[in-house]
GROMACS .gro file of C-alpha atoms in nm:
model
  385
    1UNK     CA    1   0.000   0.000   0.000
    2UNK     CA    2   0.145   0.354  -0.108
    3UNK     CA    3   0.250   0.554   0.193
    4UNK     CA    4   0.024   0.869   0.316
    5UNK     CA    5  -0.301   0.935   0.429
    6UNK     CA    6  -0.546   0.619   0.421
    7UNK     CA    7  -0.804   0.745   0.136
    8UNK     CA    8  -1.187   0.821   0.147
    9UNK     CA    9  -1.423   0.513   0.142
   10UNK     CA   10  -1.611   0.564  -0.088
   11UNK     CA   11  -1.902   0.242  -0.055
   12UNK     CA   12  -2.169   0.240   0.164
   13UNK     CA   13  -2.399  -0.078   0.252
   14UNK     CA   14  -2.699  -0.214   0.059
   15UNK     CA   15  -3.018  -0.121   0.147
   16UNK     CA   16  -3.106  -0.491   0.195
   17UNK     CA   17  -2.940  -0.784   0.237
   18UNK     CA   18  -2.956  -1.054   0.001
   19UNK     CA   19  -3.042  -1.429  -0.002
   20UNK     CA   20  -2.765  -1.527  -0.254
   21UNK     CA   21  -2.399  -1.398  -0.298
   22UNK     CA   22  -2.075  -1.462  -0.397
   23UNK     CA   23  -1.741  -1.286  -0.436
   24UNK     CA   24  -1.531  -1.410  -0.705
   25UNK     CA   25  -1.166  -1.523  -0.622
   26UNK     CA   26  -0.876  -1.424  -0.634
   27UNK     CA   27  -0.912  -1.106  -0.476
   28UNK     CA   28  -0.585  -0.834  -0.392
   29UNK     CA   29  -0.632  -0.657  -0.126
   30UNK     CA   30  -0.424  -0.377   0.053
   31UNK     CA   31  -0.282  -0.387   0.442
   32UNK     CA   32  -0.305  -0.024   0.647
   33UNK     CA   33  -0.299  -0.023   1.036
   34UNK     CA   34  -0.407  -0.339   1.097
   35UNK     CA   35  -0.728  -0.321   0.857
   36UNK     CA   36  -0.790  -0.536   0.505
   37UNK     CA   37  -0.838  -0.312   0.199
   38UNK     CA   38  -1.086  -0.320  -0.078
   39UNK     CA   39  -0.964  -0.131  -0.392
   40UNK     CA   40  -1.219  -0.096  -0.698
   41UNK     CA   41  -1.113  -0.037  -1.062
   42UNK     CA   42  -1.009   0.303  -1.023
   43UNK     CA   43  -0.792   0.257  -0.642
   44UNK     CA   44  -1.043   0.380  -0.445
   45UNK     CA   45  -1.067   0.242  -0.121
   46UNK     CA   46  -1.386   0.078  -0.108
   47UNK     CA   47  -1.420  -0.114   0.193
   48UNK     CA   48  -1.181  -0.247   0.510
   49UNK     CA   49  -1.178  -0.535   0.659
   50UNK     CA   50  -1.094  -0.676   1.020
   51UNK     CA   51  -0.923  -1.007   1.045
   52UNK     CA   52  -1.242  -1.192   1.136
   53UNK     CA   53  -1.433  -1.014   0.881
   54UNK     CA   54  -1.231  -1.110   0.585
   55UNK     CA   55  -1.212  -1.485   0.723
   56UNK     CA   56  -1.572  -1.485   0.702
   57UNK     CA   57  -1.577  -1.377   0.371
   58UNK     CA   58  -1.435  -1.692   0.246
   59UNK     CA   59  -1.739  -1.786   0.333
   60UNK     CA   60  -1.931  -1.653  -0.032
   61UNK     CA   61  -1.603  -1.711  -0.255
   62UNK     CA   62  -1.856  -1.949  -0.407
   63UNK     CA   63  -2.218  -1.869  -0.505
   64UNK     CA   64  -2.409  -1.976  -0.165
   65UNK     CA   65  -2.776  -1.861   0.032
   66UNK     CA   66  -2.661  -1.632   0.314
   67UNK     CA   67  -2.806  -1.860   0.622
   68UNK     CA   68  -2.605  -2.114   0.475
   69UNK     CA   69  -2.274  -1.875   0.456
   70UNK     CA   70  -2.336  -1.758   0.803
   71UNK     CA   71  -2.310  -2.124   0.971
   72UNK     CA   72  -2.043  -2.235   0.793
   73UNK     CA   73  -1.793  -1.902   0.892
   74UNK     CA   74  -1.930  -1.963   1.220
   75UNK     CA   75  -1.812  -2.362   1.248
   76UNK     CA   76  -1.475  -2.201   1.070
   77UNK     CA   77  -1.423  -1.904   1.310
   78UNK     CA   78  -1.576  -2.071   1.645
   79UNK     CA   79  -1.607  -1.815   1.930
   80UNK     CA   80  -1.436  -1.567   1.720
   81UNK     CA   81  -1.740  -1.567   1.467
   82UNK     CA   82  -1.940  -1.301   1.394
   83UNK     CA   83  -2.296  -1.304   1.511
   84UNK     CA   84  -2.587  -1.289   1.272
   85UNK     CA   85  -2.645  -0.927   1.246
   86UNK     CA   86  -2.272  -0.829   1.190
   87UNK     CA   87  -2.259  -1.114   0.954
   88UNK     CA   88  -2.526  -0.922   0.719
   89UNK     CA   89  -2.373  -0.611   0.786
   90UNK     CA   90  -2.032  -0.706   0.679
   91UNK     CA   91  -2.233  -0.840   0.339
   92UNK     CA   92  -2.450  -0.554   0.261
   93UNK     CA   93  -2.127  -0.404   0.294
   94UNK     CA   94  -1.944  -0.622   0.047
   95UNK     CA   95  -2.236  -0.575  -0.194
   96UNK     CA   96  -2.216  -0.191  -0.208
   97UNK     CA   97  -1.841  -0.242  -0.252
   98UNK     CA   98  -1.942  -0.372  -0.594
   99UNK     CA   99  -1.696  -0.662  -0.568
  100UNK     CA  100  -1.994  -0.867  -0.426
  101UNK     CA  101  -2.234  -1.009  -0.670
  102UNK     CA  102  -2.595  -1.083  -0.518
  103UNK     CA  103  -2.832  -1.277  -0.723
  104UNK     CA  104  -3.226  -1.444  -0.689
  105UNK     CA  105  -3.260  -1.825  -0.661
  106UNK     CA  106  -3.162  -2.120  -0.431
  107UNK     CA  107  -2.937  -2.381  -0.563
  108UNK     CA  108  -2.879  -2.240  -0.958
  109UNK     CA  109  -2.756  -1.944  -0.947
  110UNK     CA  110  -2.961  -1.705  -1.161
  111UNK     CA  111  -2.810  -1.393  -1.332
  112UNK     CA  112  -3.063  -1.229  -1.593
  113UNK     CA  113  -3.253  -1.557  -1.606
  114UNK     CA  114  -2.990  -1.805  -1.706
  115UNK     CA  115  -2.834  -2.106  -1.504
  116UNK     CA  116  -2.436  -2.001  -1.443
  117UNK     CA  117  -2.188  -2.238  -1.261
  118UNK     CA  118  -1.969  -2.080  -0.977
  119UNK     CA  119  -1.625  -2.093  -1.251
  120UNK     CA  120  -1.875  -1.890  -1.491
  121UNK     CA  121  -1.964  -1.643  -1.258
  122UNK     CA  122  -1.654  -1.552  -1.190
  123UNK     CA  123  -1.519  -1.560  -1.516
  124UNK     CA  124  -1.804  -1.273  -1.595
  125UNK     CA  125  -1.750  -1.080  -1.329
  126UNK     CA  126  -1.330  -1.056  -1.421
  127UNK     CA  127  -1.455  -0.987  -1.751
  128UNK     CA  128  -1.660  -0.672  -1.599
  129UNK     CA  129  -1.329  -0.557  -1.420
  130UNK     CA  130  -1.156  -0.602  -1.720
  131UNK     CA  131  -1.350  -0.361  -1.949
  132UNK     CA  132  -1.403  -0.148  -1.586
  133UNK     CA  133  -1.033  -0.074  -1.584
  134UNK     CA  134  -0.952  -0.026  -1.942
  135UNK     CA  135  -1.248   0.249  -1.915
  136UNK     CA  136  -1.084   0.390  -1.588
  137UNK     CA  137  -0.759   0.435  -1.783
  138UNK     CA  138  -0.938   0.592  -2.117
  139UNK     CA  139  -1.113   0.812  -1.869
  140UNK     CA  140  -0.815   0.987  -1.748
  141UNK     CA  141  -0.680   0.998  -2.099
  142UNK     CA  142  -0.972   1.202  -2.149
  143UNK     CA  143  -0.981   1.405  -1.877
  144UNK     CA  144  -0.567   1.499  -1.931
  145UNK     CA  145  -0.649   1.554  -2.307
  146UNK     CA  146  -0.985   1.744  -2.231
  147UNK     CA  147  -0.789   2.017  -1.922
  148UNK     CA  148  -0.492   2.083  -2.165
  149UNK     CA  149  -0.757   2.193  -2.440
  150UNK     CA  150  -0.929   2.429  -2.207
  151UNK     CA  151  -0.593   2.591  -2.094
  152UNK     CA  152  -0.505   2.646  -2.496
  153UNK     CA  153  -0.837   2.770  -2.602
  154UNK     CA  154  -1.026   2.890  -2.288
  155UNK     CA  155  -1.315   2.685  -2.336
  156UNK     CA  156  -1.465   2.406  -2.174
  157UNK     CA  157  -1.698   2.173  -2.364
  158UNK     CA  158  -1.953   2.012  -2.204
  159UNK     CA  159  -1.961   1.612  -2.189
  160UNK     CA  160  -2.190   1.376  -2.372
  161UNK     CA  161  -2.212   1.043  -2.178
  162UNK     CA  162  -2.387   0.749  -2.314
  163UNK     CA  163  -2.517   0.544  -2.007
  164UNK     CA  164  -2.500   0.162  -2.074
  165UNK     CA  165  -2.534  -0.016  -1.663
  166UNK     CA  166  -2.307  -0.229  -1.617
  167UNK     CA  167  -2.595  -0.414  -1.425
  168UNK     CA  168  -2.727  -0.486  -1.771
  169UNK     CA  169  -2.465  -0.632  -1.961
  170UNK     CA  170  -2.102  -0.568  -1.982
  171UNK     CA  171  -2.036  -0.795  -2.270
  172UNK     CA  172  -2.299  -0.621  -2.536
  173UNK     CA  173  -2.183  -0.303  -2.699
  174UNK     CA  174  -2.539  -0.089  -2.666
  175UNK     CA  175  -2.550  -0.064  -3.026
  176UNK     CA  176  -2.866   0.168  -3.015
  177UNK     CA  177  -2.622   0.448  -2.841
  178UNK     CA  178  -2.319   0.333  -3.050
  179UNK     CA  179  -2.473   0.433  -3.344
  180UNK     CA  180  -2.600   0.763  -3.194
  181UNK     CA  181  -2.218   0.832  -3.095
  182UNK     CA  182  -2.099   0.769  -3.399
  183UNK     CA  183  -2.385   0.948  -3.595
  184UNK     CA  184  -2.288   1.260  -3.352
  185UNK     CA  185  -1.933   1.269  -3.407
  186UNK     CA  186  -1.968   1.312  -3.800
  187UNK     CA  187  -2.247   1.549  -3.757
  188UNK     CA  188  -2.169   1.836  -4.037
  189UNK     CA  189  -1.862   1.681  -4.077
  190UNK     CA  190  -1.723   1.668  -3.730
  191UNK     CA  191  -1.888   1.986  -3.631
  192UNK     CA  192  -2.028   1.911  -3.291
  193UNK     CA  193  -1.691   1.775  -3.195
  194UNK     CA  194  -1.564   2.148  -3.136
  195UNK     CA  195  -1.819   2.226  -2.885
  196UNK     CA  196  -1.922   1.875  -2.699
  197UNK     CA  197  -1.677   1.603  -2.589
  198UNK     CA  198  -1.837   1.369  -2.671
  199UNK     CA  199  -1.706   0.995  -2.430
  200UNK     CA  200  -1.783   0.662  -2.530
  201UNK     CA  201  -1.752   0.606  -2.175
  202UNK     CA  202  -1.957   0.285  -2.097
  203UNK     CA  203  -2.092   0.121  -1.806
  204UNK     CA  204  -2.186   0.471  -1.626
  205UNK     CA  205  -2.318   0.339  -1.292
  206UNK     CA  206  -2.415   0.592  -0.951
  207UNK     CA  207  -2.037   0.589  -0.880
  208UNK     CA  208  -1.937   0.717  -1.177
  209UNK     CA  209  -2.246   0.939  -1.237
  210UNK     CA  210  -2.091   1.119  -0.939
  211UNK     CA  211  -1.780   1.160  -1.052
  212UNK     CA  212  -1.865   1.384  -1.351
  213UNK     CA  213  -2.154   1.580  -1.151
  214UNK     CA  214  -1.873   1.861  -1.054
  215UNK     CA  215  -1.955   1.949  -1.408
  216UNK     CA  216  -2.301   2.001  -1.636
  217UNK     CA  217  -2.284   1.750  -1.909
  218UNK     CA  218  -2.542   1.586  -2.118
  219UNK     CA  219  -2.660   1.229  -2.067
  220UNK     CA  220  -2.746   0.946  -2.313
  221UNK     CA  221  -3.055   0.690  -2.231
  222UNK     CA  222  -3.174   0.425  -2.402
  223UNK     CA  223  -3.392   0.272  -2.229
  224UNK     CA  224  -3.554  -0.128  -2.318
  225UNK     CA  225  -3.712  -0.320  -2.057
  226UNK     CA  226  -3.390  -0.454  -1.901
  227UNK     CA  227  -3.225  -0.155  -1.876
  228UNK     CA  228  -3.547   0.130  -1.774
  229UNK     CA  229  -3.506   0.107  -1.403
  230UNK     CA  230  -3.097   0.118  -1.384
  231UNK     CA  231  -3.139   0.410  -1.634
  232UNK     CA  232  -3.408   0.611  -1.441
  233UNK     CA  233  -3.207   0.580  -1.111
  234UNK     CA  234  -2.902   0.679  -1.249
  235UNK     CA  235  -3.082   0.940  -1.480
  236UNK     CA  236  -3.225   1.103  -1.106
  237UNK     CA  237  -2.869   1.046  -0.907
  238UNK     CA  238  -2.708   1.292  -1.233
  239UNK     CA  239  -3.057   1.567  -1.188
  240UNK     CA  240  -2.998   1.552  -0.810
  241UNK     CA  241  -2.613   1.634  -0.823
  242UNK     CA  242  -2.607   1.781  -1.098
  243UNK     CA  243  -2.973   2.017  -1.209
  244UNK     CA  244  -2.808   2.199  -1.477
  245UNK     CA  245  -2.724   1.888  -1.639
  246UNK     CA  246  -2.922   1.732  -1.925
  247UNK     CA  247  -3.129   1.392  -1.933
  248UNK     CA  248  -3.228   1.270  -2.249
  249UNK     CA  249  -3.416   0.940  -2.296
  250UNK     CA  250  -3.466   0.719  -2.604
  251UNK     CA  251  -3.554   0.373  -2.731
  252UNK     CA  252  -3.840   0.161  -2.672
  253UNK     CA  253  -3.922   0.186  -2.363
  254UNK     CA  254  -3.983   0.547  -2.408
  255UNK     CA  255  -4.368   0.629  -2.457
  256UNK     CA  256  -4.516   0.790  -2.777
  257UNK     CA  257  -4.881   0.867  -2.676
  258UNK     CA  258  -4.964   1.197  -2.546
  259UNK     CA  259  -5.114   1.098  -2.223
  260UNK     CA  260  -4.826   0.832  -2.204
  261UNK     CA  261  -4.568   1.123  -2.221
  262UNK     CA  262  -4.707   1.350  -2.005
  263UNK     CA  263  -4.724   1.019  -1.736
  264UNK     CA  264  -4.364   0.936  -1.830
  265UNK     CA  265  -4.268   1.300  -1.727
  266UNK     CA  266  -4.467   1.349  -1.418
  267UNK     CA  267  -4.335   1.003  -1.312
  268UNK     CA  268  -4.000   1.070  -1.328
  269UNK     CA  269  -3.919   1.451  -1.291
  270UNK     CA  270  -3.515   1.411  -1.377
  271UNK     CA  271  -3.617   1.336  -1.725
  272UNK     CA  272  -3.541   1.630  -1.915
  273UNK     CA  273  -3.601   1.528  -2.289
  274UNK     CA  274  -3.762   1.212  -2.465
  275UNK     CA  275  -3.674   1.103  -2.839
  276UNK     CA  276  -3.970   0.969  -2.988
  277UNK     CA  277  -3.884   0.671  -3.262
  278UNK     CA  278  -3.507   0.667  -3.393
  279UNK     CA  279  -3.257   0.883  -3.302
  280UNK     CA  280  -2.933   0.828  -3.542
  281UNK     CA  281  -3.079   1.203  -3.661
  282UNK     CA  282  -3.298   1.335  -3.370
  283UNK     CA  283  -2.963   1.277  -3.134
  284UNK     CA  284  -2.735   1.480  -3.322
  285UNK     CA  285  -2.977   1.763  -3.374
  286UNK     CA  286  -3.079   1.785  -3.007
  287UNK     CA  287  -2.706   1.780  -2.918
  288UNK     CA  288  -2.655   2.068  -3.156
  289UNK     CA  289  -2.972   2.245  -3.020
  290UNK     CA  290  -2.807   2.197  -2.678
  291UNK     CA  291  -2.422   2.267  -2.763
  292UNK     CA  292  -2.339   2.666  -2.644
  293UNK     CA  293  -2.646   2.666  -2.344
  294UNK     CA  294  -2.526   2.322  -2.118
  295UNK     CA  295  -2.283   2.461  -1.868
  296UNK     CA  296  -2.320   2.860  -1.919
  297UNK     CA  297  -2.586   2.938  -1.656
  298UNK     CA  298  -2.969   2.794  -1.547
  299UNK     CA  299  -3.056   2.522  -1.767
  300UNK     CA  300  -3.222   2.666  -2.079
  301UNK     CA  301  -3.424   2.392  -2.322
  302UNK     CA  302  -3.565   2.635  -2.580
  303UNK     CA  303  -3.350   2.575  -2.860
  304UNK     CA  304  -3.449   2.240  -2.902
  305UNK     CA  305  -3.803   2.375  -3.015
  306UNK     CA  306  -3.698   2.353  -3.387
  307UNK     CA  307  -3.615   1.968  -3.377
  308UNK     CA  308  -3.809   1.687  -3.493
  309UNK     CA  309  -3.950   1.420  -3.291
  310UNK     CA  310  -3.879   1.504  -2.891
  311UNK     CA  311  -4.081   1.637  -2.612
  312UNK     CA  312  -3.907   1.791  -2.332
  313UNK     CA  313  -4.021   1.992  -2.064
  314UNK     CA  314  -3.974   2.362  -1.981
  315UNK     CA  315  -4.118   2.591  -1.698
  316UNK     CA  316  -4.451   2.650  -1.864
  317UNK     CA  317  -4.478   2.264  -1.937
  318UNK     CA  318  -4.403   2.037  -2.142
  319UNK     CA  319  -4.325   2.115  -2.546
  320UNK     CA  320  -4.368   1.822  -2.829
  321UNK     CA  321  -4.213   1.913  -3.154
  322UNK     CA  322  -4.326   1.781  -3.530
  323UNK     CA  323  -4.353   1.395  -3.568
  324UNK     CA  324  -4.025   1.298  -3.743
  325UNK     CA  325  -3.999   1.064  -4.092
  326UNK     CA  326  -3.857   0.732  -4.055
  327UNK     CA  327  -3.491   0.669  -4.191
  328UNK     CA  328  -3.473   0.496  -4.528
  329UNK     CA  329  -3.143   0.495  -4.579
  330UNK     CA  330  -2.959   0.286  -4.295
  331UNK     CA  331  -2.626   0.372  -4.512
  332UNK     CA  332  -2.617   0.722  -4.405
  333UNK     CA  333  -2.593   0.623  -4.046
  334UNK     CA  334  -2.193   0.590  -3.992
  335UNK     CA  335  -2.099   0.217  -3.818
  336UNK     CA  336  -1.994   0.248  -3.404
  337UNK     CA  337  -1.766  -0.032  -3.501
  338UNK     CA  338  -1.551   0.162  -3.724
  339UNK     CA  339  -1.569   0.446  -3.570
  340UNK     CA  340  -1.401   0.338  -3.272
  341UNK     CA  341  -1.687   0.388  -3.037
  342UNK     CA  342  -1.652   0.047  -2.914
  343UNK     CA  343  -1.292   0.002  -2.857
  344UNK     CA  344  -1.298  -0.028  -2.527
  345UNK     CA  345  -1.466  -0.369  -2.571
  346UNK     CA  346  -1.231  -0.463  -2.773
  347UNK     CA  347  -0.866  -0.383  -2.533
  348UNK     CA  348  -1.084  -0.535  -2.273
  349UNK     CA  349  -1.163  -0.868  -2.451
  350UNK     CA  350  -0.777  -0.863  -2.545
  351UNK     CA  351  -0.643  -0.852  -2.243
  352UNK     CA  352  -0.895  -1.099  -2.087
  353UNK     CA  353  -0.721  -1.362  -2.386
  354UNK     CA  354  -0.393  -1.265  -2.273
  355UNK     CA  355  -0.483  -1.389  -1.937
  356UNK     CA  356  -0.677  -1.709  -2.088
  357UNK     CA  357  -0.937  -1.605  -1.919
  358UNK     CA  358  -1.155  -1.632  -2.188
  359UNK     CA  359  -1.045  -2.002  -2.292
  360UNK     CA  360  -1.119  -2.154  -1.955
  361UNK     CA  361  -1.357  -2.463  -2.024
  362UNK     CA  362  -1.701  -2.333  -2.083
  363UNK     CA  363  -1.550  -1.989  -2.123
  364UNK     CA  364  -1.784  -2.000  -2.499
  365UNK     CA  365  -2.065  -1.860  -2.301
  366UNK     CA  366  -1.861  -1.551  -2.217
  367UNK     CA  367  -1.735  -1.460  -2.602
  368UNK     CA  368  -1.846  -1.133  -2.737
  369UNK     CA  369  -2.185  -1.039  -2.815
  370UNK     CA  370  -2.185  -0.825  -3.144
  371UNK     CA  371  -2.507  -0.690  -3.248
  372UNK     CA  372  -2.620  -0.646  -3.622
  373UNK     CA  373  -2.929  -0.447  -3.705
  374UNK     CA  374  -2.994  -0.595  -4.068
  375UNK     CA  375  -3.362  -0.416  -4.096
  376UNK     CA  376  -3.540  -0.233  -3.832
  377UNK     CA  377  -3.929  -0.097  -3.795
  378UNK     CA  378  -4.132  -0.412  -3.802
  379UNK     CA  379  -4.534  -0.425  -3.832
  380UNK     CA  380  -4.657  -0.552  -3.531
  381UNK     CA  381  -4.618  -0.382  -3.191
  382UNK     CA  382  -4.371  -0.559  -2.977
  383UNK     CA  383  -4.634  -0.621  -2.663
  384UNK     CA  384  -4.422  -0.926  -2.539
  385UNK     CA  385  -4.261  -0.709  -2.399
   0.00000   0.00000   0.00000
């Protein structure tokens, strides 16, 4: 552990506790003053340890139902065990740490609805870290690239974040926002790029939400029905730290019907703007709209009055432009994958095969997970969902 001051915690506890956990081995963790240290992607301190309470850890290195977890650290540890209520402390505890992994079901494991072995559960979750840290590293990149602009030219461009919850999927480039990035960064030929930096930063979860709420910026959504409830928490962490910052919400899980909307909006008061139907054009143009106002006093929404397909809400209520036409020609729209957007994905899956993580027996249920739209707007409403 690096000499000085021991740094900020920055985890809390879950709210609840869970019935199933496990934390995936091996695990480094720091020594200071007698204490066990947690470190997350970015070397935050996220947790500490006593003796006991890490040997009672080893307790959920493999998945296992908490009542089970706490009698077997307590046959380990004898009269040095901890009793029940510290013992779901110190997990609630783990479980903010993010390190933790809590999941539904009693025997099987369960994550998203599909049967995972212990080896394959930990297997995804180094494959989170993995793209976590290459992310943490492109950040600061960023940020060094971003502060020696401002000192040159004097201005500072407000960020466009894309937010893709890790608690989704950390394996599926969000195509829907790739191609939104990608249509946005060759807007006018590159236009928007002198005004907005624009981060394929993925995976924005609370903790990262507050580290860029020193600053307005404009936030990405696209919301489907596996992703809507990560999104609209993380969408009111970014109003509530952050009220001159910008929410704007897309995809399918976005309503279209007046009443709908205006239910959508009362619902959730942090959502500044909704895209209605595709939004390879409507994204770009409502980042244009918004480039020169984000970040230079109160939070102004009036200039998006002149593009297509949105509603979004202003002091005298809420404002729903002209219905916008349909794309018809999918080649216009430039590809995330060439762009770069995703390359984050990529380092991350390359370093995971230089590890052979990724090769491990049964590691073929942890390859990549490319999405191709070949046609898009079918007939039928999608009510399944």
């Amino acid at each position: 552990v690096p000499p000085g001051p021991a740094p900020r915690i920055v985890a809390g506890a879950a709210e609840t506790t869970p019935s199933v956990v496990v934390f995936p081995v091996p695990v480094v963790l720091g020594l200071r003053d007698g204490r066990y240290e947690l470190w997350d992607h970015e070397g935050r301190v996220v947790g500490r340890l006593t003796a006991v309470e890490l040997e009672a850890s080893r307790s959920i290195t493999t998945p296992v139902a908490l009542d089970a977890a706490f009698e077997s650290q307590r046959e380990a540890l004898g009269p040095l065990a901890l009793d029940e209520a510290a013992f779901s402390a110190l997990v609630r505890r783990l479980v903010a740490t993010g390190l933790v992994q809590q999941y539904d079901g009693d025997a099987a494991v369960q994550v998203r609805g599909y049967d995972r072995d212990a080896e394959t559960l930990r297997r995804e979750i180094r494959g989170k870290w993995a793209l976590q840290r290459v992310l943490a590293r492109e950040r600061e990149r960023l940020d060094a690239i971003e502060i020696e602009r401002r000192s040159r030219t004097g201005v500072a461009r407000p960020k466009v974040l894309p937010v893709h919850s890790i608690a989704t999927s950390w394996r599926n480039p969000p195509l829907s926002l790739g191609l939104v990035l990608a249509a946005a960064q060759a807007h006018e030929d590159g236009a928007l790029l002198d005004q907005l930096d624009i981060r394929p930063d993925w995976l924005i979860d609370l903790d990262v939400a507050d580290r860029y709420a020193a600053e307005p910026a404009i936030y990405l959504f696209s919301n489907y029905v596996w992703s809507s409830q990560q999104n609209l928490a993380i969408s009111a962490r970014v109003k509530e730290l952050s009220p001159d910052s910008v929410t704007v919400h897309g995809g399918p899980d976005v309503p279209k019907y007046e009443i709908d909307v205006e239910r959508y909006f009362a619902e959730h008061p942090h959502v500044d703007v909704v895209v209605h139907g595709e939004g390879e054009v409507t994204g770009p143009e409502v980042l244009a709209a918004l480039a020169g106002h984000v970040g230079r006093g109160p939070l102004d929404l009036s200039g998006l009055a002149e593009v297509a397909g949105i509603t979004y809400r202003t002091p005298g209520g809420l404002v729903r432009t002209a219905d916008r036409e349909r794309l018809t020609d999918l080649d216009s729209v430039p590809s995330p994958y060439l762009a770069g957007i995703f390359d984050a994905y990529v380092e991350a899956w390359r370093a995971l095969a230089e590890t052979r993580l990724a090769s491990l027996d049964g590691g073929g249920d942890l390859q990549p997970v490319v999405g191709l739209g070949t046609n898009r707007g079918g007939p039928h409403g999608c009510t399944f969902c």
